[in-house]
């Protein structure tokens, strides 16, 4: 996209990307951590994961 007609659009998108990175958004370093084994066990124990009633499946 080296067309001069898109220069303003590229500048706006680049500025927005910089703004989001400064806020900690859109940055891979800010990804959520995966669940630990203990957290998964708690979810199964509370019947939020696994076989449960249809209500649990609908609300998940």
Tab-separated table of N, CA and C in Angstrom:
chain	number	residue	atom	x	y	z
A	1	UNK	N	0.833	-1.184	0.000
A	1	UNK	CA	0.000	0.000	0.000
A	1	UNK	C	0.878	1.248	0.000
A	2	UNK	N	1.491	1.476	-1.087
A	2	UNK	CA	2.320	2.672	-1.158
A	2	UNK	C	1.605	3.800	-1.896
A	3	UNK	N	0.350	3.589	-2.196
A	3	UNK	CA	-0.434	4.599	-2.901
A	3	UNK	C	-0.615	5.831	-2.018
A	4	UNK	N	-0.366	6.989	-2.569
A	4	UNK	CA	-0.461	8.233	-1.799
A	4	UNK	C	-1.885	8.518	-1.335
A	5	UNK	N	-2.887	7.920	-1.988
A	5	UNK	CA	-4.281	8.155	-1.594
A	5	UNK	C	-4.600	7.553	-0.228
A	6	UNK	N	-3.811	6.570	0.201
A	6	UNK	CA	-4.064	5.898	1.472
A	6	UNK	C	-3.139	6.372	2.589
A	7	UNK	N	-2.339	7.382	2.312
A	7	UNK	CA	-1.374	7.848	3.304
A	7	UNK	C	-2.057	8.290	4.597
A	8	UNK	N	-3.122	9.065	4.504
A	8	UNK	CA	-3.828	9.541	5.700
A	8	UNK	C	-4.393	8.359	6.488
A	9	UNK	N	-4.988	7.393	5.786
A	9	UNK	CA	-5.550	6.215	6.463
A	9	UNK	C	-4.465	5.428	7.187
A	10	UNK	N	-3.316	5.243	6.543
A	10	UNK	CA	-2.204	4.525	7.185
A	10	UNK	C	-1.722	5.265	8.420
A	11	UNK	N	-1.626	6.582	8.327
A	11	UNK	CA	-1.174	7.375	9.474
A	11	UNK	C	-2.154	7.278	10.641
A	12	UNK	N	-3.451	7.315	10.342
A	12	UNK	CA	-4.466	7.214	11.393
A	12	UNK	C	-4.395	5.844	12.055
A	13	UNK	N	-4.296	4.783	11.251
A	13	UNK	CA	-4.216	3.431	11.810
A	13	UNK	C	-2.950	3.238	12.639
A	14	UNK	N	-1.846	3.777	12.175
A	14	UNK	CA	-0.596	3.663	12.922
A	14	UNK	C	-0.691	4.409	14.254
A	15	UNK	N	-1.287	5.578	14.256
A	15	UNK	CA	-1.452	6.339	15.495
A	15	UNK	C	-2.356	5.594	16.470
A	16	UNK	N	-3.418	4.977	15.957
A	16	UNK	CA	-4.330	4.219	16.817
A	16	UNK	C	-3.616	3.003	17.403
A	17	UNK	N	-2.797	2.321	16.613
A	17	UNK	CA	-2.048	1.167	17.105
A	17	UNK	C	-1.084	1.575	18.209
A	18	UNK	N	-0.419	2.691	18.048
A	18	UNK	CA	0.509	3.188	19.070
A	18	UNK	C	-0.251	3.536	20.341
A	19	UNK	N	-1.406	4.177	20.188
A	19	UNK	CA	-2.230	4.540	21.341
A	19	UNK	C	-2.681	3.296	22.104
A	20	UNK	N	-3.125	2.272	21.385
A	20	UNK	CA	-3.578	1.045	22.041
A	20	UNK	C	-2.426	0.327	22.743
A	21	UNK	N	-1.255	0.310	22.131
A	21	UNK	CA	-0.103	-0.332	22.767
A	21	UNK	C	0.294	0.391	24.046
A	22	UNK	N	0.192	1.711	24.048
A	22	UNK	CA	0.508	2.473	25.259
A	22	UNK	C	-0.469	2.159	26.382
A	23	UNK	N	-1.704	1.833	26.015
A	23	UNK	CA	-2.721	1.481	27.005
A	23	UNK	C	-2.656	0.008	27.401
A	24	UNK	N	-1.762	-0.747	26.767
A	24	UNK	CA	-1.627	-2.164	27.081
A	24	UNK	C	-2.624	-3.037	26.358
A	25	UNK	N	-3.249	-2.524	25.331
A	25	UNK	CA	-4.224	-3.281	24.555
A	25	UNK	C	-3.629	-3.644	23.198
A	26	UNK	N	-4.044	-4.773	22.680
A	26	UNK	CA	-3.553	-5.171	21.375
A	26	UNK	C	-2.103	-5.585	21.388
A	27	UNK	N	-1.632	-5.970	22.547
A	27	UNK	CA	-0.231	-6.320	22.693
A	27	UNK	C	-0.149	-7.762	23.164
A	28	UNK	N	0.595	-8.588	22.481
A	28	UNK	CA	0.668	-9.999	22.842
A	28	UNK	C	1.224	-10.208	24.246
A	29	UNK	N	2.004	-9.281	24.734
A	29	UNK	CA	2.560	-9.424	26.081
A	29	UNK	C	1.474	-9.342	27.148
A	30	UNK	N	0.329	-8.780	26.811
A	30	UNK	CA	-0.750	-8.611	27.774
A	30	UNK	C	-1.787	-9.737	27.702
A	31	UNK	N	-1.436	-10.851	27.042
A	31	UNK	CA	-2.373	-11.969	26.931
A	31	UNK	C	-2.719	-12.511	28.300
A	32	UNK	N	-3.898	-13.089	28.399
A	32	UNK	CA	-4.290	-13.705	29.666
A	32	UNK	C	-3.530	-15.012	29.843
A	33	UNK	N	-3.305	-15.377	31.078
A	33	UNK	CA	-2.592	-16.609	31.380
A	33	UNK	C	-3.540	-17.788	31.258
A	34	UNK	N	-3.027	-18.953	30.830
A	34	UNK	CA	-3.887	-20.139	30.750
A	34	UNK	C	-4.268	-20.614	32.145
A	35	UNK	N	-5.359	-21.384	32.222
A	35	UNK	CA	-5.800	-21.929	33.500
A	35	UNK	C	-4.774	-22.927	34.025
A	36	UNK	N	-4.589	-22.947	35.333
A	36	UNK	CA	-3.737	-23.950	35.959
A	36	UNK	C	-4.555	-25.218	36.163
A	37	UNK	N	-3.881	-26.310	36.473
A	37	UNK	CA	-4.574	-27.575	36.723
A	37	UNK	C	-5.534	-27.439	37.896
A	38	UNK	N	-5.118	-26.708	38.915
A	38	UNK	CA	-5.977	-26.513	40.084
A	38	UNK	C	-7.242	-25.742	39.717
A	39	UNK	N	-7.099	-24.714	38.883
A	39	UNK	CA	-8.264	-23.936	38.472
A	39	UNK	C	-9.230	-24.783	37.640
A	40	UNK	N	-8.688	-25.631	36.782
A	40	UNK	CA	-9.530	-26.515	35.983
A	40	UNK	C	-10.268	-27.495	36.882
A	41	UNK	N	-9.579	-28.042	37.884
A	41	UNK	CA	-10.226	-28.957	38.830
A	41	UNK	C	-11.369	-28.265	39.569
A	42	UNK	N	-11.167	-27.012	39.943
A	42	UNK	CA	-12.218	-26.254	40.631
A	42	UNK	C	-13.430	-26.082	39.714
A	43	UNK	N	-13.190	-25.796	38.443
A	43	UNK	CA	-14.296	-25.639	37.496
A	43	UNK	C	-15.076	-26.940	37.331
A	44	UNK	N	-14.359	-28.074	37.276
A	44	UNK	CA	-15.045	-29.365	37.199
A	44	UNK	C	-15.814	-29.638	38.491
A	45	UNK	N	-15.202	-29.332	39.619
A	45	UNK	CA	-15.843	-29.568	40.912
A	45	UNK	C	-17.131	-28.754	41.051
A	46	UNK	N	-17.107	-27.526	40.569
A	46	UNK	CA	-18.288	-26.658	40.639
A	46	UNK	C	-19.257	-26.902	39.482
A	47	UNK	N	-18.960	-27.925	38.682
A	47	UNK	CA	-19.789	-28.326	37.543
A	47	UNK	C	-19.942	-27.209	36.512
A	48	UNK	N	-18.902	-26.395	36.367
A	48	UNK	CA	-18.896	-25.379	35.323
A	48	UNK	C	-18.256	-25.915	34.052
A	49	UNK	N	-17.504	-27.004	34.178
A	49	UNK	CA	-16.932	-27.731	33.048
A	49	UNK	C	-17.374	-29.177	33.158
A	50	UNK	N	-17.392	-29.850	32.033
A	50	UNK	CA	-17.719	-31.268	32.047
A	50	UNK	C	-19.198	-31.509	31.857
A	51	UNK	N	-19.585	-32.729	32.162
A	51	UNK	CA	-20.987	-33.116	32.000
A	51	UNK	C	-21.800	-32.509	33.123
A	52	UNK	N	-22.800	-31.796	32.759
A	52	UNK	CA	-23.674	-31.166	33.745
A	52	UNK	C	-25.060	-31.061	33.176
A	53	UNK	N	-25.862	-30.275	33.787
A	53	UNK	CA	-27.207	-30.078	33.269
A	53	UNK	C	-27.152	-29.177	32.048
A	54	UNK	N	-28.243	-29.136	31.315
A	54	UNK	CA	-28.299	-28.283	30.131
A	54	UNK	C	-28.146	-26.811	30.485
A	55	UNK	N	-28.561	-26.437	31.680
A	55	UNK	CA	-28.439	-25.047	32.110
A	55	UNK	C	-26.978	-24.626	32.133
A	56	UNK	N	-26.101	-25.512	32.606
A	56	UNK	CA	-24.678	-25.179	32.639
A	56	UNK	C	-24.136	-25.010	31.231
A	57	UNK	N	-24.564	-25.861	30.314
A	57	UNK	CA	-24.075	-25.765	28.940
A	57	UNK	C	-24.561	-24.485	28.271
A	58	UNK	N	-25.776	-24.086	28.547
A	58	UNK	CA	-26.323	-22.875	27.938
A	58	UNK	C	-25.635	-21.640	28.496
A	59	UNK	N	-25.344	-21.625	29.782
A	59	UNK	CA	-24.759	-20.445	30.423
A	59	UNK	C	-23.251	-20.366	30.280
A	60	UNK	N	-22.626	-21.365	29.684
A	60	UNK	CA	-21.162	-21.322	29.564
A	60	UNK	C	-20.728	-20.706	28.271
